[in-house]
Coordinates of C-alpha atoms and ligand atoms in Angstrom, one line a residue:
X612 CA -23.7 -36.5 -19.6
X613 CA -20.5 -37.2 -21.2
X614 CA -19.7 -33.7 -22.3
X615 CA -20.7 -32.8 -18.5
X616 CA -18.1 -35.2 -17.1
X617 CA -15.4 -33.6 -19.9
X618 CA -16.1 -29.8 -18.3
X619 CA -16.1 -30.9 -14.5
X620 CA -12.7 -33.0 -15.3
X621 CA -11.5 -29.5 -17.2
X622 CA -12.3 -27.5 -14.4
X623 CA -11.4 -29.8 -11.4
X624 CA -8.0 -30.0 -13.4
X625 CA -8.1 -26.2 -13.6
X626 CA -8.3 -25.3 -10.3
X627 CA -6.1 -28.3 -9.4
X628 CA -3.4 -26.3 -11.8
X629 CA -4.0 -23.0 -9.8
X630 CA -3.9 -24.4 -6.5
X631 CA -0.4 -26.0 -7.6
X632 CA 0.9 -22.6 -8.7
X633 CA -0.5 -20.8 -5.6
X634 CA 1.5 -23.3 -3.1
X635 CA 4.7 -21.4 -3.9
X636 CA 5.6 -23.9 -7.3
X637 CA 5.2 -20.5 -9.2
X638 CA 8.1 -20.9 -11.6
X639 CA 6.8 -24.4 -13.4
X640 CA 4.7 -24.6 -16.5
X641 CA 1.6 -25.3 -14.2
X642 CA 2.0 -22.1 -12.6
X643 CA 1.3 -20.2 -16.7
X644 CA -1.9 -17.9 -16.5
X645 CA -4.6 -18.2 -19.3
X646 CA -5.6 -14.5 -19.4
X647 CA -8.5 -15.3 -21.8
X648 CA -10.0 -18.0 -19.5
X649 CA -8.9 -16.3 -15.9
X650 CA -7.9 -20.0 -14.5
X651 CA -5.4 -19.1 -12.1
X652 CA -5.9 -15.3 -9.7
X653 CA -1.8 -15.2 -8.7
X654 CA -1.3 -13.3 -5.5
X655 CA 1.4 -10.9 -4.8
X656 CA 2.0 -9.6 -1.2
X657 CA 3.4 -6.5 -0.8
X658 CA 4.9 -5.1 1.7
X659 CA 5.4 -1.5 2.0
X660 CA 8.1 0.1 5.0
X661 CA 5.7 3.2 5.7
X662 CA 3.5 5.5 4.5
X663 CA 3.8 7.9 5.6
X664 CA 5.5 9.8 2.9
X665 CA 4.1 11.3 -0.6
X666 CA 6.6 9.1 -2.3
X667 CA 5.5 5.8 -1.0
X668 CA 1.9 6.0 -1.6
X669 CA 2.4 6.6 -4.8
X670 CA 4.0 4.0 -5.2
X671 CA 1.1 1.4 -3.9
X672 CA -1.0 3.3 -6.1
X673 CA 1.0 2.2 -9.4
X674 CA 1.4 -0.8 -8.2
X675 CA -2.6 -1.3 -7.6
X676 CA -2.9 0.6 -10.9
X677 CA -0.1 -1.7 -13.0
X678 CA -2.3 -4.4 -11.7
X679 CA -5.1 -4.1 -12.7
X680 CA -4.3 -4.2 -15.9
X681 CA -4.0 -8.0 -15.4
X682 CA -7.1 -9.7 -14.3
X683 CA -5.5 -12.3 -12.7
X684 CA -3.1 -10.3 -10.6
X685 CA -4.3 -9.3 -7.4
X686 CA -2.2 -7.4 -4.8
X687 CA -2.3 -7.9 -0.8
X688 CA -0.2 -4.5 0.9
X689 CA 1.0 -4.3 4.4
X690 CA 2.3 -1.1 6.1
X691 CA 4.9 -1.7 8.2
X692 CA 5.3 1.9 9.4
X693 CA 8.3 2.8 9.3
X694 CA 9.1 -0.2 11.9
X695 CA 11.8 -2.9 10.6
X696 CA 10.3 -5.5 13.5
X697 CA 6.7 -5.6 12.1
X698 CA 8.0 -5.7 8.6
X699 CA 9.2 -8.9 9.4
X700 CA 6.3 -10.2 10.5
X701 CA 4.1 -9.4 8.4
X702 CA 6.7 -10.7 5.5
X703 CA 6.4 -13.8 7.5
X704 CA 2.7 -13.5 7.1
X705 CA 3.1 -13.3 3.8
X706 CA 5.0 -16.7 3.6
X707 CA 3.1 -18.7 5.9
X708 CA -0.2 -17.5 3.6
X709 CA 1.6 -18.7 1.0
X710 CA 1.3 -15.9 -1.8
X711 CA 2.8 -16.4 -4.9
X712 CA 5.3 -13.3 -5.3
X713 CA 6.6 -10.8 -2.9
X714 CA 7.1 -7.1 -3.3
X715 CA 9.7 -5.7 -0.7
X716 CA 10.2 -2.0 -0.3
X717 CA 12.5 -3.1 3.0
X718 CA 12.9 0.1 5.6
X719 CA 16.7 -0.9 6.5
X720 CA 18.9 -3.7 4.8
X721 CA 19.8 -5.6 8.2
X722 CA 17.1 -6.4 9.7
X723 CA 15.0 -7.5 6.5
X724 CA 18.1 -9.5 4.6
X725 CA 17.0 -12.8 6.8
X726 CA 13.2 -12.8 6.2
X727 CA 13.8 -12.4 2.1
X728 CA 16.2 -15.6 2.7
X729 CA 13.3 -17.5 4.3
X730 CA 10.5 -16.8 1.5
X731 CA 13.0 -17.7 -0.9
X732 CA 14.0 -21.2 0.7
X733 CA 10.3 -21.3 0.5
X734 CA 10.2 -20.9 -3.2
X735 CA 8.4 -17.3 -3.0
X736 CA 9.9 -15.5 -5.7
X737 CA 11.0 -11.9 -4.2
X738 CA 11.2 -8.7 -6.1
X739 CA 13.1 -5.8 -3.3
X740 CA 11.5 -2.5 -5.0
X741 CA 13.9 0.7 -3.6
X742 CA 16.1 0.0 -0.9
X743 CA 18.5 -3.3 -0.6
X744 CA 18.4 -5.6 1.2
X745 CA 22.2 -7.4 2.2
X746 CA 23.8 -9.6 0.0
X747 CA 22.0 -11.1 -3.4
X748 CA 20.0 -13.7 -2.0
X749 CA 16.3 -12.7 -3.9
X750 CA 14.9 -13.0 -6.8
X751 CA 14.9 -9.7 -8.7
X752 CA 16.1 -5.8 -7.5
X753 CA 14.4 -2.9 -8.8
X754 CA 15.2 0.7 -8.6
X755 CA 17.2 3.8 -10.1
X756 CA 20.9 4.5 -9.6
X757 CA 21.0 5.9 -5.8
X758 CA 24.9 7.1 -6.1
X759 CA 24.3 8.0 -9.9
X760 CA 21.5 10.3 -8.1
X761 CA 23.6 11.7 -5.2
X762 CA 27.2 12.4 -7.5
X763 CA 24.5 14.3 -10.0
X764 CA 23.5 16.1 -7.4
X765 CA 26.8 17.2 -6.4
X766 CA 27.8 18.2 -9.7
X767 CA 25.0 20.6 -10.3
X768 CA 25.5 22.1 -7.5
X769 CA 29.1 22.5 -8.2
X770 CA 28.4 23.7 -11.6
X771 CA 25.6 26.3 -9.6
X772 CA 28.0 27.4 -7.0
X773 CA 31.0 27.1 -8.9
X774 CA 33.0 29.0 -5.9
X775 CA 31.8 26.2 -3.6
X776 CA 30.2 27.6 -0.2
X777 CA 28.6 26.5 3.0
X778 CA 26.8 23.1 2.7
X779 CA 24.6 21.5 4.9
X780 CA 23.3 17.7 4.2
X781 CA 20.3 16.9 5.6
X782 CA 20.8 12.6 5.1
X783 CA 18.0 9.7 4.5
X784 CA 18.2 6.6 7.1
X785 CA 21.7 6.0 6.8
X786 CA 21.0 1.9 7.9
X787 CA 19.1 2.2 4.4
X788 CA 21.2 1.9 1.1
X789 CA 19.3 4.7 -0.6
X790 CA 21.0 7.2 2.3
X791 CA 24.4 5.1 2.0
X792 CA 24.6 5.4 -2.0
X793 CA 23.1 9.1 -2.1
X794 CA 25.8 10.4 0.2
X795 CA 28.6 8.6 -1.3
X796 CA 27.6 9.7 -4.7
X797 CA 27.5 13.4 -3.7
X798 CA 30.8 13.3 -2.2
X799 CA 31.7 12.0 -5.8
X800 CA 30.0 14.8 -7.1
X801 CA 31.9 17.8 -5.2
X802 CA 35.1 16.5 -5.4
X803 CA 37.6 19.1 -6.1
X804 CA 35.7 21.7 -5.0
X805 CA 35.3 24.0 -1.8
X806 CA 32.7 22.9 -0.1
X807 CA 32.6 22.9 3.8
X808 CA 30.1 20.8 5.2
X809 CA 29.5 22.3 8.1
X810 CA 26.4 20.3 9.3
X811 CA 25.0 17.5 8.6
X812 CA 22.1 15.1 10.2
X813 CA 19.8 11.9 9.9
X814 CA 17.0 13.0 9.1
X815 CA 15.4 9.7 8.3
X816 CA 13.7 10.6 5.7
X817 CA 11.6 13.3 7.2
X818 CA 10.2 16.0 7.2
X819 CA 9.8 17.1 10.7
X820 CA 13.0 16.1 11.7
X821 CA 14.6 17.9 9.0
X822 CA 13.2 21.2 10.0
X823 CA 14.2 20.6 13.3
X824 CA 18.1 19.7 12.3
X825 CA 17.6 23.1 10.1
X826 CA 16.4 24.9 12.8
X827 CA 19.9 24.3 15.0
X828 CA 21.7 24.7 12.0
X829 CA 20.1 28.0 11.3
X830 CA 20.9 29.2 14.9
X831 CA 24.9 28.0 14.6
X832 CA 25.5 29.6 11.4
X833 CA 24.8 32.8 9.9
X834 CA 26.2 31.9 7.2
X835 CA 24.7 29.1 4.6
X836 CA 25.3 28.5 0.9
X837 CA 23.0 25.6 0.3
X838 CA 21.3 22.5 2.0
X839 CA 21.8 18.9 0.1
X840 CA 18.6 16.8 1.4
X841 CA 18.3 13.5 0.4
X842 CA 14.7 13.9 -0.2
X843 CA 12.1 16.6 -1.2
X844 CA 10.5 16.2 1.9
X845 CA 13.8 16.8 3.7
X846 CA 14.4 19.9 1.4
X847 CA 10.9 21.2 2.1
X848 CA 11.4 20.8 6.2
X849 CA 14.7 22.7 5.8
X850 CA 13.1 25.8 3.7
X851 CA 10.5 26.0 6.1
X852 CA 12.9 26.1 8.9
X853 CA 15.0 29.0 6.9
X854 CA 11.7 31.1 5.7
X855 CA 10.4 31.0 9.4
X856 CA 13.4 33.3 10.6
X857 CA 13.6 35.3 6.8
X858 CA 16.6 33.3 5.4
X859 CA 15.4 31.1 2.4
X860 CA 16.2 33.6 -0.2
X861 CA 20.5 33.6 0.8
X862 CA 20.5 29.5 0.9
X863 CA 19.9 27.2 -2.1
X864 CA 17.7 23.9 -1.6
X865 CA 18.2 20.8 -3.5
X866 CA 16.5 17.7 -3.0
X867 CA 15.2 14.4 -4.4
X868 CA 12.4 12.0 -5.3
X869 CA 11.1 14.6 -8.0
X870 CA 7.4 13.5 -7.8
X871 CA 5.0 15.9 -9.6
X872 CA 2.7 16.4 -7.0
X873 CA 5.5 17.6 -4.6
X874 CA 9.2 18.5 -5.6
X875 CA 8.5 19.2 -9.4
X876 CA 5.7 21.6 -8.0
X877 CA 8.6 22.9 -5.3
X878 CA 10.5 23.7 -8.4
X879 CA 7.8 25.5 -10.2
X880 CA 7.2 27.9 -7.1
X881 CA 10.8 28.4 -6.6
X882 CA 11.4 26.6 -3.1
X883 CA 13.5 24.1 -4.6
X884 CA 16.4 24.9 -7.0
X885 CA 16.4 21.1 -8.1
X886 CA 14.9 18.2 -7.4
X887 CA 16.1 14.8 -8.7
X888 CA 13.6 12.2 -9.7
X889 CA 13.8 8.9 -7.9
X890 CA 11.2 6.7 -10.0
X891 CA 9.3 4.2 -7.8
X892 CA 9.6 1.4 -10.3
X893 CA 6.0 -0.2 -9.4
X894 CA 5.3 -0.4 -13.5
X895 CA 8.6 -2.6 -13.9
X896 CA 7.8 -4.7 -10.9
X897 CA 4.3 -5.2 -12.4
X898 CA 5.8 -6.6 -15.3
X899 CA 8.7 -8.4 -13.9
X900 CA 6.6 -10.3 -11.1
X901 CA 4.8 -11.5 -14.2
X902 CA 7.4 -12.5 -16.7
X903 CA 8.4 -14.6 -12.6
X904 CA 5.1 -16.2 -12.3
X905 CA 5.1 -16.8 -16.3
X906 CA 8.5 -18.9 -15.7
X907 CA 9.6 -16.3 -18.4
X908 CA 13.1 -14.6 -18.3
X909 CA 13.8 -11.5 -16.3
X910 CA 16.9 -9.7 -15.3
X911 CA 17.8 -10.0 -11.7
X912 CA 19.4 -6.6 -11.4
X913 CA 16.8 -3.6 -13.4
X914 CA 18.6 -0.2 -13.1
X915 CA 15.7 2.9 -14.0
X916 CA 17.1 5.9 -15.5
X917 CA 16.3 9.0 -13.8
X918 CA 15.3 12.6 -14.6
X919 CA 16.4 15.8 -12.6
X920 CA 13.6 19.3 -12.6
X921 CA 15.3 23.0 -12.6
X922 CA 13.6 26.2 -13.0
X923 CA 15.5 25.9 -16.7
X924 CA 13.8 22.3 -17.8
X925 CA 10.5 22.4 -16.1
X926 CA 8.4 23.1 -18.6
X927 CA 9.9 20.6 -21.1
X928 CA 9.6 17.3 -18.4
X929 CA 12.7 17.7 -17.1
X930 CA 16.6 16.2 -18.5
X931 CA 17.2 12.9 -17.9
X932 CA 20.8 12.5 -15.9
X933 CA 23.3 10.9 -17.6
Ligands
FRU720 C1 10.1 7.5 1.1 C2 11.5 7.8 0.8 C3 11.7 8.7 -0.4 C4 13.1 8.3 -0.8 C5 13.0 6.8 -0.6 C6 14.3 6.2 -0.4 O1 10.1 6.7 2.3 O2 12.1 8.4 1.9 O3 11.5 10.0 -0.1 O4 13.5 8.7 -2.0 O5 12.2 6.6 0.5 O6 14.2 4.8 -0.1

């Protein structure tokens, strides 16, 4: 009887422990896992902008896939897609259920500063994966250098057309940072050199919009040296738009996200003269919304280095960018 009452005290103080930890106080001792026992199942919600790109799924996949590795991580996603408004409510969802860690891969940095600000007066820790937010008010930022991305960009297409040419930018949401910092950065990068934008368009990250901005480019001027896009999907929209009426061979394509499945493989068949690799981060955040919930240190700021694929590096896995 008395080694009965000893493991229902044990357990009553376990789950007292885990309930604690799951009311937002995930930062304290209390909140510490115990792997080997599986007392306390944290939940992280995450909320996703859209998914309607190659790019994004993949990275809910890792995410799901860097969690499992942790029996007592378990992941909630929302879609927002590609809609700022619902974001925020279902980040407010998110709050008012109480998880114990957010994920944020925000659409735009406006709209989705003040919602971060309210999970964190509410002691949710906040990880923003990808795009900023305003201002520094979460807990951790994850993602590669966007302007590193964009200015290497620029310089290899300098170095490629080193008697400058014709450009066209096809440009990401530019009320997203990503599209801010990878346009600023490729400015960087062509310095000095003659290169005449003479078109450039939001795309918004999309495809289909893309090849539509390509198509009224295409019919404006017959003469085009390359197209910058600011992602592979972008890049892919305007080579469609340019093999459709026989051009794609005179105009170079350069673009970015550099996922395996889809601009590495636009490299291999030679659509894409270079696509720059924008890793997703979800294997950091994995780790870092753990070392959070563990009340173990983190960096606030985690900057992943980036690769870029040519026909030239390919086959070796790509050069990382320096
Ligand atoms: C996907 C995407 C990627 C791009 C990233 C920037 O939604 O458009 O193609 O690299 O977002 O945030």
């Amino acid at each position: 009887m008395k080694i009965f009452q000893k493991y229902f005290l044990c357990a009553v103080g376990c789950v007292t422990l885990g309930l604690m930890s799951s009311c937002g106080d995930s930062n304290s001792e209390t909140a510490k896992p115990d792997e080997k026992n599986q007392v306390k199942t944290w939940t992280i919600g995450m909320s996703q902008s859209n998914l309607g790109e190659p790019w994004r799924v993949q990275m809910n996949e890792d995410l799901q896939t860097n969690a499992n590795k942790h029996k007592n991580l378990k992941i909630i996603f929302k879609n927002a897609q590609n809609d700022s408004l619902k974001q925020r409510s279902q980040m407010e969802e998110f709050i008012n259920s109480k998880v114990d860690l957010i994920i944020i891969s925000p659409k735009e940095a406006a709209p989705l500063t003040q919602v971060v600000a309210q999970a964190m007066k509410r002691n949710i820790p906040v990880i923003v994966l990808d795009r900023k937010i305003l201002g520094k008010n979460y807990t951790c930022y994850i993602s590669a250098d966007n302007k590193l991305i964009g200015e290497a960009a620029g310089k290899w297409i300098k170095e490629h057309l080193p008697k400058g040419g014709k450009l066209i930018e096809l440009k990401g949401l530019m009320t997203s940072t990503p599209g801010q910092d990878r346009h600023n950065g490729f400015v960087n990068g062509i310095k000095g050199h003659d290169f005449e934008t003479i078109f450039e368009a939001d795309m918004k990250w999309l495809e289909g919009n893309a090849r539509k901005e390509m198509e009224s480019a295409l019919a404006r001027f017959p003469k085009i040296d390359v197209v910058y896009s600011h992602n592979d999907p972008g890049a892919h929209g305007a080579y469609l738009a340019a093999k459709a009426v026989g051009r794609e061979k005179e105009i170079m394509f350069v673009g970015i996200d550099g996922l395996p499945q889809e601009g590495q493989i636009y490299v291999k068949k030679g659509i894409l003269s270079a696509s720059f690799e924008y890793p997703n981060g979800s294997d950091v955040a994995i780790e870092t919304a753990l070392k959070i919930l563990r009340g173990e240190k983190f960096d606030k700021n985690i900057i992943l280095p980036s690769k870029y694929f040519t026909a030239k590096n390919i086959d070796k896995g790509g050069e990382y960018i320096k």
